[in-house]
CSV table of C-alpha atoms in Angstrom, one decimal:
chain,number,residue,atom,x,y,z
A,24,MET,CA,0.0,0.0,0.0
A,25,LEU,CA,2.9,2.4,0.9
A,26,LYS,CA,4.6,1.6,-2.4
A,27,ALA,CA,1.3,2.3,-4.3
A,28,ARG,CA,0.9,5.7,-2.6
A,29,ARG,CA,4.5,6.6,-3.3
A,30,PHE,CA,4.1,5.6,-7.0
A,31,LEU,CA,0.9,7.7,-7.3
A,32,SER,CA,2.6,10.6,-5.7
A,33,GLU,CA,5.6,10.5,-8.0
A,34,GLN,CA,3.5,9.9,-11.2
A,35,LYS,CA,0.6,12.3,-10.4
A,36,TYR,CA,1.4,14.7,-13.2
A,37,ILE,CA,1.7,11.9,-15.8
A,38,ILE,CA,-1.6,10.5,-14.5
A,39,LEU,CA,-3.2,13.9,-14.7
A,40,ILE,CA,-2.0,14.5,-18.3
A,41,SER,CA,-3.2,11.0,-19.2
A,42,ILE,CA,-6.7,11.9,-18.0
A,43,PHE,CA,-6.7,15.1,-20.1
A,44,LEU,CA,-5.3,13.1,-23.0
A,45,PHE,CA,-8.1,10.5,-22.7
A,46,ALA,CA,-10.7,13.3,-22.6
A,47,GLY,CA,-9.2,14.9,-25.7
A,48,ILE,CA,-9.0,11.8,-27.7
A,49,TYR,CA,-12.5,10.7,-26.6
A,50,GLY,CA,-13.9,14.1,-27.7
A,51,LEU,CA,-12.6,13.6,-31.2
A,52,ASN,CA,-13.7,9.9,-31.2
A,53,TYR,CA,-17.2,11.0,-30.2
A,54,TYR,CA,-17.7,13.3,-33.2
A,55,PHE,CA,-16.1,11.0,-35.8
A,56,PRO,CA,-18.9,9.1,-37.6
A,57,ILE,CA,-18.9,5.3,-38.4
A,58,THR,CA,-17.5,5.0,-41.9
A,59,LEU,CA,-15.7,2.8,-44.5
A,60,ASP,CA,-14.9,-0.8,-43.3
A,61,ASP,CA,-16.8,-0.1,-40.1
A,62,TRP,CA,-20.0,-0.5,-42.1
A,63,ILE,CA,-18.8,-3.9,-43.3
A,64,TYR,CA,-17.5,-5.2,-40.0
A,65,SER,CA,-20.7,-4.1,-38.3
A,66,MET,CA,-22.9,-6.3,-40.4
A,67,ASN,CA,-23.4,-10.0,-40.9
A,68,ALA,CA,-24.1,-11.6,-44.3
A,69,ASP,CA,-27.9,-11.6,-43.5
A,70,GLY,CA,-27.9,-7.9,-42.8
A,71,SER,CA,-28.1,-8.1,-39.0
A,72,ARG,CA,-25.7,-6.1,-36.8
A,73,VAL,CA,-22.7,-8.0,-35.5
A,74,SER,CA,-22.8,-9.1,-31.8
A,75,PHE,CA,-20.1,-10.5,-29.6
A,76,ALA,CA,-21.2,-14.1,-30.5
A,77,ASP,CA,-20.6,-13.4,-34.2
A,78,ILE,CA,-17.0,-12.3,-33.8
A,79,ILE,CA,-15.4,-15.8,-33.9
A,80,PRO,CA,-17.4,-17.2,-36.9
A,81,TYR,CA,-17.0,-13.9,-38.7
A,82,GLN,CA,-13.2,-14.0,-38.3
A,83,HIS,CA,-13.1,-17.6,-39.4
A,84,ALA,CA,-14.7,-16.6,-42.6
A,85,HIS,CA,-12.4,-13.6,-42.9
A,86,TYR,CA,-9.3,-15.7,-42.4
A,87,PHE,CA,-10.1,-18.0,-45.3
A,88,ASN,CA,-11.6,-15.4,-47.7
A,89,TRP,CA,-9.9,-12.1,-47.3
A,90,GLY,CA,-7.1,-11.5,-44.8
A,91,GLY,CA,-5.1,-13.0,-41.9
A,92,ARG,CA,-5.2,-10.2,-39.3
A,93,SER,CA,-7.6,-12.1,-37.1
A,94,VAL,CA,-6.5,-10.6,-33.8
A,95,VAL,CA,-6.9,-6.9,-34.8
A,96,HIS,CA,-10.0,-7.4,-36.8
A,97,ALA,CA,-11.6,-9.2,-33.8
A,98,ILE,CA,-10.7,-6.1,-31.7
A,99,ALA,CA,-12.4,-3.9,-34.4
A,100,GLN,CA,-15.6,-6.0,-34.2
A,101,PHE,CA,-15.5,-6.1,-30.4
A,102,MET,CA,-15.5,-2.3,-30.3
A,103,LEU,CA,-18.2,-2.0,-33.0
A,104,ALA,CA,-20.4,-4.6,-31.2
A,105,SER,CA,-19.9,-2.7,-27.9
A,106,GLY,CA,-21.8,0.3,-29.3
A,107,ILE,CA,-20.6,3.8,-30.2
A,108,PHE,CA,-20.3,5.1,-26.6
A,109,LEU,CA,-18.4,2.2,-25.1
A,110,GLY,CA,-16.4,1.6,-28.3
A,111,ASP,CA,-15.2,5.2,-28.3
A,112,ILE,CA,-14.1,4.8,-24.6
A,113,ILE,CA,-12.2,1.6,-25.3
A,114,ASN,CA,-10.5,3.2,-28.3
A,115,SER,CA,-9.5,6.3,-26.4
A,116,ILE,CA,-8.1,4.1,-23.6
A,117,GLY,CA,-6.1,2.3,-26.3
A,118,TYR,CA,-4.4,5.5,-27.4
A,119,VAL,CA,-3.5,6.5,-23.8
A,120,ALA,CA,-2.1,3.0,-23.2
A,121,LEU,CA,0.1,3.2,-26.2
A,122,ALA,CA,1.4,6.7,-25.3
A,123,LEU,CA,2.2,5.4,-21.7
A,124,THR,CA,3.9,2.3,-23.1
A,125,ILE,CA,6.2,4.4,-25.3
A,126,TYR,CA,6.9,6.6,-22.3
A,127,CYS,CA,7.7,3.7,-20.0
A,128,ILE,CA,10.1,2.1,-22.5
A,129,ALA,CA,11.9,5.4,-23.2
A,130,ASN,CA,12.0,6.6,-19.6
A,131,LYS,CA,12.9,3.3,-17.9
A,132,ASN,CA,14.9,3.7,-14.7
A,133,ASN,CA,14.6,7.5,-14.8
A,134,LYS,CA,12.6,10.0,-12.8
A,135,VAL,CA,9.3,11.4,-13.9
A,136,ASN,CA,9.8,13.3,-17.2
A,137,ILE,CA,6.7,15.4,-18.1
A,138,SER,CA,8.3,17.0,-21.2
A,139,LEU,CA,9.1,13.5,-22.6
A,140,PHE,CA,5.5,12.4,-22.2
A,141,VAL,CA,4.2,15.6,-23.8
A,142,GLY,CA,6.8,15.4,-26.5
A,143,ILE,CA,5.8,11.8,-27.5
A,144,ASN,CA,2.2,12.9,-27.9
A,145,LEU,CA,3.2,16.0,-29.9
A,146,MET,CA,5.2,13.9,-32.3
A,147,ILE,CA,2.3,11.5,-32.8
A,148,TRP,CA,-0.1,14.4,-33.4
A,149,PHE,CA,2.0,16.4,-35.9
A,150,LEU,CA,4.2,13.9,-37.6
A,151,VAL,CA,1.8,10.9,-38.2
A,152,PRO,CA,0.4,11.5,-41.7
A,153,SER,CA,-3.0,9.8,-41.4
A,154,LEU,CA,-4.0,10.1,-37.7
A,155,VAL,CA,-7.7,9.9,-38.5
A,156,GLU,CA,-7.4,6.4,-40.0
A,157,ASN,CA,-5.0,5.3,-37.3
A,158,ILE,CA,-6.9,6.4,-34.2
A,159,PHE,CA,-10.5,7.5,-35.0
A,160,TRP,CA,-11.6,5.2,-37.7
A,161,ILE,CA,-12.4,2.1,-35.7
A,162,THR,CA,-11.3,-0.5,-38.2
A,163,GLY,CA,-8.1,1.4,-38.9
A,164,SER,CA,-7.5,2.0,-35.2
A,165,ALA,CA,-7.8,-1.7,-34.5
A,166,ASN,CA,-5.3,-2.5,-37.2
A,167,TYR,CA,-2.7,0.1,-36.4
A,168,LEU,CA,-3.2,1.7,-33.0
A,169,TRP,CA,-4.2,-1.6,-31.2
A,170,GLY,CA,-1.8,-3.7,-33.3
A,171,THR,CA,1.0,-1.4,-32.4
A,172,LEU,CA,0.0,-1.4,-28.7
A,173,LEU,CA,0.1,-5.2,-28.5
A,174,ILE,CA,3.5,-5.3,-30.2
A,175,PHE,CA,5.0,-2.6,-27.9
A,176,LEU,CA,3.6,-4.2,-24.8
A,177,PHE,CA,5.2,-7.4,-25.9
A,178,ILE,CA,8.6,-6.0,-26.6
A,179,SER,CA,8.5,-3.9,-23.5
A,180,PHE,CA,9.3,-7.0,-21.5
A,181,TYR,CA,12.4,-7.5,-23.5
A,182,CYS,CA,13.5,-3.9,-23.2
A,183,SER,CA,13.0,-4.0,-19.4
A,184,ALA,CA,15.0,-7.2,-19.1
A,185,PHE,CA,17.8,-5.7,-21.2
A,186,LEU,CA,18.0,-2.4,-19.3
A,187,ASN,CA,17.5,-3.9,-15.8
A,188,ASN,CA,19.4,-7.2,-16.3
A,189,ASN,CA,16.2,-8.9,-15.2
A,190,LEU,CA,17.0,-12.6,-14.6
A,191,LYS,CA,13.6,-13.7,-13.3
A,192,ASP,CA,12.2,-16.8,-15.1
A,193,SER,CA,9.4,-19.2,-14.5
A,194,ARG,CA,7.2,-21.8,-16.3
A,195,ILE,CA,4.2,-19.5,-16.0
A,196,LYS,CA,6.1,-16.6,-17.6
A,197,ARG,CA,7.3,-18.8,-20.5
A,198,ILE,CA,3.7,-19.9,-21.2
A,199,VAL,CA,2.4,-16.3,-20.9
A,200,MET,CA,5.1,-14.9,-23.2
A,201,PHE,CA,4.5,-17.7,-25.8
A,202,LEU,CA,0.8,-16.9,-25.9
A,203,PHE,CA,1.4,-13.2,-25.9
A,204,GLY,CA,4.0,-13.7,-28.7
A,205,ILE,CA,1.3,-15.4,-30.8
A,206,ILE,CA,-1.1,-12.5,-30.3
A,207,ALA,CA,1.5,-9.8,-31.0
A,208,GLY,CA,2.8,-11.6,-34.1
A,209,TRP,CA,-0.7,-12.0,-35.4
A,210,THR,CA,-1.4,-8.3,-35.8
A,211,ASN,CA,0.1,-6.7,-38.8
A,212,GLU,CA,2.4,-8.1,-41.5
A,213,ASN,CA,5.3,-5.7,-41.8
A,214,MET,CA,5.3,-4.9,-38.0
A,215,ALA,CA,5.3,-8.6,-37.1
A,216,VAL,CA,8.4,-9.1,-39.2
A,217,ALA,CA,9.9,-6.0,-37.6
A,218,MET,CA,9.0,-7.3,-34.1
A,219,ILE,CA,10.7,-10.6,-34.7
A,220,PHE,CA,13.8,-8.8,-36.0
A,221,PHE,CA,13.8,-6.5,-32.9
A,222,VAL,CA,13.5,-9.4,-30.4
A,223,ILE,CA,16.3,-11.5,-32.1
A,224,CYS,CA,18.6,-8.5,-32.2
A,225,LEU,CA,17.9,-7.6,-28.5
A,226,MET,CA,18.6,-11.1,-27.5
A,227,LEU,CA,21.9,-10.9,-29.3
A,228,LEU,CA,22.6,-7.6,-27.4
A,229,ILE,CA,21.8,-9.4,-24.1
A,230,ARG,CA,24.4,-12.0,-25.0
A,231,LYS,CA,26.9,-9.2,-26.0
A,232,GLU,CA,26.4,-7.6,-22.6
A,233,LYS,CA,27.0,-11.0,-21.0
A,234,GLN,CA,23.6,-11.1,-19.4
A,235,VAL,CA,21.8,-14.3,-18.8
A,236,MET,CA,19.4,-15.4,-21.5
A,237,CYS,CA,16.1,-16.3,-19.8
A,238,LYS,CA,14.0,-19.1,-21.4
A,239,TRP,CA,10.9,-16.9,-21.5
A,240,MET,CA,12.6,-14.8,-24.1
A,241,LEU,CA,12.9,-17.8,-26.4
A,242,PHE,CA,9.3,-18.8,-25.8
A,243,GLY,CA,8.1,-15.3,-26.5
A,244,LEU,CA,10.1,-15.2,-29.8
A,245,LEU,CA,8.8,-18.6,-30.8
A,246,GLY,CA,5.2,-17.4,-30.1
A,247,GLY,CA,5.9,-14.3,-32.3
A,248,VAL,CA,7.1,-16.5,-35.1
A,249,VAL,CA,4.0,-18.8,-34.8
A,250,GLY,CA,1.6,-15.9,-34.7
A,251,CYS,CA,3.3,-14.2,-37.7
A,252,ALA,CA,3.1,-17.5,-39.7
A,253,PHE,CA,-0.6,-17.9,-38.9
A,254,MET,CA,-1.2,-14.4,-40.3
A,255,LEU,CA,1.1,-14.6,-43.4
A,256,LEU,CA,0.0,-18.1,-44.4
A,257,SER,CA,-3.7,-17.5,-44.2
A,258,PRO,CA,-5.7,-18.4,-47.3
A,259,GLY,CA,-7.4,-15.0,-47.2
A,260,ASN,CA,-4.1,-13.2,-47.5
A,261,TYR,CA,-3.5,-14.8,-50.9
A,262,VAL,CA,-7.0,-13.9,-52.1
A,263,ARG,CA,-6.5,-10.3,-51.0
A,264,ASN,CA,-3.0,-10.0,-52.6
A,265,ILE,CA,-4.3,-11.3,-55.9
A,266,VAL,CA,-7.1,-8.8,-55.9
A,267,GLU,CA,-4.8,-5.9,-55.0
A,268,LEU,CA,-2.2,-6.9,-57.6
A,269,ASN,CA,-4.8,-7.2,-60.3
A,270,ALA,CA,-6.1,-3.8,-59.4
A,271,LEU,CA,-2.5,-2.4,-59.8
A,272,SER,CA,-1.8,-4.3,-63.0
A,273,SER,CA,-1.8,-2.3,-66.2
A,274,GLY,CA,-2.5,-5.4,-68.3
A,275,GLY,CA,1.1,-6.1,-69.3
A,276,GLU,CA,3.3,-9.0,-68.3
A,277,GLU,CA,6.5,-8.0,-66.4
A,278,PRO,CA,9.0,-10.2,-64.5
A,279,ALA,CA,8.3,-10.5,-60.8
A,280,TYR,CA,11.6,-8.9,-59.8
A,281,MET,CA,10.6,-5.7,-61.6
A,282,PHE,CA,7.5,-5.4,-59.4
A,283,TYR,CA,9.7,-5.5,-56.3
A,284,PHE,CA,12.2,-3.1,-57.8
A,285,TYR,CA,9.5,-0.6,-58.5
A,286,ARG,CA,8.1,-1.1,-55.0
A,287,PHE,CA,11.5,-0.5,-53.4
A,288,THR,CA,12.2,2.7,-55.4
A,289,ASN,CA,8.7,4.0,-54.7
A,290,ILE,CA,9.0,3.3,-51.0
A,291,LEU,CA,12.3,5.3,-50.9
A,292,LYS,CA,10.4,8.2,-52.5
A,293,ILE,CA,7.6,8.0,-50.0
A,294,ALA,CA,10.1,7.8,-47.1
A,295,THR,CA,11.5,11.2,-48.0
A,296,ARG,CA,8.0,12.6,-47.4
A,297,TYR,CA,7.1,10.9,-44.2
A,298,PHE,CA,10.3,9.7,-42.6
A,299,LEU,CA,12.6,12.6,-43.3
A,300,ILE,CA,11.6,15.0,-40.5
A,301,PRO,CA,11.4,12.3,-37.8
A,302,SER,CA,14.9,11.1,-38.9
A,303,ILE,CA,16.3,14.7,-38.7
A,304,ILE,CA,14.8,15.1,-35.2
A,305,TYR,CA,16.4,11.7,-34.2
A,306,LEU,CA,19.8,12.7,-35.6
A,307,VAL,CA,19.7,16.1,-33.7
A,308,LEU,CA,18.8,14.2,-30.5
A,309,MET,CA,21.6,11.7,-31.2
A,310,LEU,CA,24.2,14.5,-31.4
A,311,LEU,CA,22.9,16.1,-28.2
A,312,TYR,CA,22.9,12.7,-26.5
A,313,LEU,CA,26.5,11.9,-27.5
A,314,LYS,CA,27.6,15.3,-26.0
A,315,PHE,CA,25.2,15.6,-23.0
A,316,LYS,CA,24.3,12.1,-22.0
A,317,LYS,CA,23.5,11.5,-18.4
A,318,ASP,CA,25.8,8.5,-17.9
A,319,ASN,CA,27.9,6.1,-19.9
A,320,ASP,CA,25.5,3.2,-20.1
A,321,ASN,CA,25.8,2.1,-23.7
A,322,ARG,CA,22.7,0.0,-23.5
A,323,ILE,CA,20.6,3.2,-24.0
A,324,LEU,CA,22.4,4.0,-27.2
A,325,PHE,CA,22.2,0.3,-28.4
A,326,LEU,CA,18.4,0.1,-27.7
A,327,SER,CA,17.7,3.5,-29.3
A,328,LEU,CA,19.6,2.5,-32.5
A,329,LEU,CA,17.8,-0.9,-32.5
A,330,PHE,CA,14.4,0.9,-32.5
A,331,ALA,CA,15.6,3.2,-35.4
A,332,VAL,CA,16.9,0.3,-37.4
A,333,THR,CA,13.7,-1.7,-36.8
A,334,ALA,CA,11.8,1.2,-38.2
A,335,GLY,CA,13.9,0.8,-41.4
A,336,VAL,CA,13.2,-3.0,-41.4
A,337,ALA,CA,9.4,-2.3,-41.1
A,338,ILE,CA,9.7,0.1,-44.1
A,339,LEU,CA,11.6,-2.5,-46.2
A,340,ALA,CA,9.1,-5.2,-45.3
A,341,MET,CA,6.5,-3.2,-47.2
A,342,VAL,CA,8.3,-4.0,-50.5
A,343,ALA,CA,6.4,-7.4,-50.4
A,344,ALA,CA,3.0,-5.7,-50.1
A,345,PRO,CA,1.0,-4.6,-53.2
A,346,ILE,CA,0.1,-1.2,-51.7
A,347,PHE,CA,1.6,1.2,-49.0
A,348,PRO,CA,-1.2,3.5,-47.7
A,349,GLU,CA,-0.4,6.4,-45.5
A,350,ARG,CA,-1.9,4.7,-42.4
A,351,VAL,CA,0.9,2.1,-42.4
A,352,TRP,CA,3.4,4.7,-41.4
A,353,PHE,CA,1.8,4.9,-37.9
A,354,ALA,CA,3.6,1.9,-36.3
A,355,ILE,CA,6.9,2.7,-38.2
A,356,LEU,CA,6.9,6.2,-36.9
A,357,ILE,CA,6.1,5.0,-33.4
A,358,LEU,CA,9.3,2.9,-33.5
A,359,MET,CA,11.2,6.1,-34.5
A,360,PHE,CA,9.5,8.2,-31.8
A,361,THR,CA,10.5,5.6,-29.2
A,362,ALA,CA,14.1,5.7,-30.4
A,363,THR,CA,14.1,9.5,-30.1
A,364,GLY,CA,12.4,9.3,-26.7
A,365,LEU,CA,15.2,7.0,-25.3
A,366,LEU,CA,17.8,9.6,-26.2
A,367,TYR,CA,15.8,12.6,-24.9
A,368,ALA,CA,15.0,10.8,-21.6
A,369,ASN,CA,18.7,10.2,-20.9
A,370,LEU,CA,20.0,13.7,-21.6
A,371,ASP,CA,21.8,15.5,-18.8
A,372,PHE,CA,19.2,18.3,-18.1
A,373,SER,CA,21.4,19.8,-15.4
A,374,VAL,CA,23.1,21.6,-18.4
A,375,ILE,CA,21.1,24.9,-18.6
A,376,LEU,CA,22.1,25.5,-22.2
A,377,LEU,CA,20.5,22.2,-23.1
A,378,LYS,CA,17.5,22.3,-20.8
A,379,VAL,CA,16.1,25.8,-21.5
A,380,PRO,CA,16.0,25.6,-25.4
A,381,LEU,CA,14.4,22.1,-25.3
A,382,TYR,CA,11.8,23.2,-22.8
A,383,ILE,CA,11.1,26.4,-24.8
A,384,ILE,CA,10.6,24.4,-28.0
A,385,THR,CA,8.3,21.8,-26.3
A,386,GLY,CA,6.3,24.7,-24.8
A,387,MET,CA,5.9,26.5,-28.1
A,388,VAL,CA,4.8,23.3,-29.9
A,389,THR,CA,2.4,22.6,-27.1
A,390,LEU,CA,0.7,26.0,-27.6
A,391,VAL,CA,0.4,25.3,-31.3
A,392,PHE,CA,-1.1,21.9,-30.4
A,393,PHE,CA,-3.9,23.5,-28.4
A,394,TYR,CA,-4.9,25.7,-31.4
A,395,SER,CA,-4.6,22.7,-33.7
A,396,TYR,CA,-6.7,20.5,-31.5
A,397,TRP,CA,-9.5,23.1,-31.2
A,398,GLN,CA,-9.6,23.6,-35.0
A,399,SER,CA,-9.6,19.8,-35.5
A,400,LEU,CA,-12.4,19.4,-33.0
A,401,ASN,CA,-14.5,22.0,-34.9
A,402,ASP,CA,-13.9,20.0,-38.2
A,403,PHE,CA,-15.0,16.8,-36.4
A,404,ARG,CA,-18.1,18.5,-35.1
A,405,ARG,CA,-19.0,19.7,-38.7
A,406,ILE,CA,-18.7,16.2,-40.2
A,407,HIS,CA,-20.6,14.8,-37.3
A,408,ASP,CA,-23.5,17.2,-37.9
A,409,ILE,CA,-23.4,16.5,-41.7
A,410,TRP,CA,-23.6,12.7,-41.1
A,411,ALA,CA,-26.4,13.1,-38.6
A,412,GLU,CA,-28.4,15.0,-41.3
A,413,ARG,CA,-27.5,12.4,-43.9
A,414,GLU,CA,-28.7,9.6,-41.6
A,415,ARG,CA,-32.0,11.5,-41.1
A,416,ILE,CA,-32.4,11.8,-44.9
A,417,ILE,CA,-31.4,8.1,-45.6
A,418,LEU,CA,-33.9,6.8,-42.9
A,419,ALA,CA,-36.6,9.1,-44.2
A,420,GLU,CA,-36.1,7.8,-47.8
A,421,LYS,CA,-36.1,4.2,-46.5
A,422,GLN,CA,-39.5,4.8,-44.9
A,423,LYS,CA,-40.8,5.9,-48.3
A,424,GLY,CA,-39.5,2.7,-49.9
A,425,VAL,CA,-36.6,4.2,-51.7
A,426,LYS,CA,-33.8,1.5,-52.1
A,427,ASP,CA,-31.1,3.6,-53.8
A,428,VAL,CA,-30.8,6.8,-51.8
A,429,VAL,CA,-29.1,9.9,-53.1
A,430,VAL,CA,-27.9,12.6,-50.7
A,431,TYR,CA,-26.5,16.1,-51.7
A,432,GLY,CA,-23.9,18.2,-49.9
A,433,ARG,CA,-20.3,17.1,-49.2
A,434,PHE,CA,-17.9,17.9,-46.3
A,435,LYS,CA,-14.7,19.7,-46.9
A,436,ALA,CA,-12.0,19.8,-44.3
A,437,SER,CA,-10.2,23.0,-43.3
A,438,ASP,CA,-7.2,23.9,-45.4
A,439,SER,CA,-5.0,25.2,-42.6
A,440,TRP,CA,-1.8,23.2,-41.9
A,441,PHE,CA,-2.6,23.6,-38.2
A,442,VAL,CA,-5.7,21.5,-38.5
A,443,LYS,CA,-4.3,18.1,-37.5
A,444,PRO,CA,-5.8,15.5,-37.8
A,445,LYS,CA,-7.5,16.3,-41.1
A,446,THR,CA,-10.6,14.4,-42.1
A,447,GLY,CA,-12.4,14.2,-45.4
A,448,ASP,CA,-15.6,13.1,-46.8
A,449,ILE,CA,-16.2,9.7,-48.4
A,450,PRO,CA,-16.5,9.4,-52.2
A,451,LEU,CA,-19.8,7.5,-52.2
A,452,ASP,CA,-20.6,9.0,-55.6
A,453,SER,CA,-18.0,6.9,-57.4
A,454,VAL,CA,-17.0,3.8,-55.3
A,455,LEU,CA,-19.6,1.0,-55.8
A,456,TRP,CA,-18.5,-1.1,-52.8
A,457,LEU,CA,-18.8,1.9,-50.5
A,458,GLN,CA,-22.3,2.7,-51.8
A,459,ASN,CA,-23.4,-0.9,-51.2
A,460,ALA,CA,-21.7,-1.1,-47.8
A,461,CYS,CA,-23.3,2.1,-46.6
A,462,GLY,CA,-26.7,1.0,-48.0
A,463,ARG,CA,-26.5,-2.4,-46.2
A,464,TYR,CA,-25.7,-0.6,-43.0
A,465,TYR,CA,-28.8,1.5,-43.2
A,466,GLY,CA,-31.0,-1.2,-44.7
A,467,VAL,CA,-31.2,-0.1,-48.3
A,468,ASN,CA,-29.5,-1.1,-51.5
A,469,SER,CA,-27.0,1.8,-51.8
A,470,VAL,CA,-26.3,5.4,-50.7
A,471,LYS,CA,-24.7,8.0,-53.0
A,472,ILE,CA,-23.5,11.4,-52.0
A,473,PHE,CA,-23.0,14.2,-54.5
A,474,ASP,CA,-22.0,17.9,-54.3
A,475,LYS,CA,-24.9,20.3,-54.3
């Protein structure tokens, strides 16, 4: 009890910020409408709404017919089946849990660091390119926010063992880590590969530092490999890859190696857009760390470099994927933010010339964040009101017996760079599967939306 009180006393500011963070994320979640794949994952084949009892049979069908991400898609359906209110609460808790997990890894064995926790969230807010799809769109959140959370919780045990030279081992821990490894490895293709790479390298670092290799580490790694294999070898994955490759095909026949060459060069171009600024921030922190590090513990440097290299591995793993949407950058950048956080947390802040400029920069960016959040919230309110009016029209037309509903008036997001995250309307005027999915959700054949 005394330890718990001491912990709460020391962490009270982090807890307070986490509460405000939850409230802020929930506020945006509340106003974001159900869209895209959420329509599909909310419905059974017979048109009824998905319940908790439907999740396992639905995922069985999904595994064999479309994709292998059974764990994260089950999470998506769980949140959708929970209802909008509870689903938004669960999703908001997931974001706060991820931010705290990153903070705990980066700040391991250090005193409370408020600027680090704030900085982690500022980097996520301003540098993640598709925050709406990663956090507020339920299906996207399950795939990327929750998938990343599971992976980071899993590797946090290895990071803690590495930094603390933790030699504790038990049969229960081996079983738990094996099962946890399966779950973490069964989340997202490129990140599962990156996770396995990270764990193997960290175990080699543990050997290099002449630490004892616990058996739970091996069991966790084995579980990760098994989970990743279940995902990659799913019959549905092959179906989805064929569909996506056919959609990209121009009709000509090219050698297979040319496809991967094009993918590699294209990914390098994309990386200059999304990975350049985080890399510059990391390199600046690396220079500051090498000059103003708190102590000579090389494990911090090794672990930070491993996170950064793993981010590169996660990027290269996307060469094997037919498409590389913006939302995939979420987990890759989280790896980079953790690498940066490790360096920041272990700077010697007794040096005034280092401390003052970093605190000023963090404070200024925080002020920009408050303006950005308020403008983003206004955007979310507008699209919420627009979708509420659309729903009223769709249901009214349904009552009249109209099966193909047409709605006029589209939403346009604010143009300001400070409005982050940006959200946009859905092109229901041109995409047939979206028209049909939205129609099934509301009990009609299709819904189309046009400009006035």
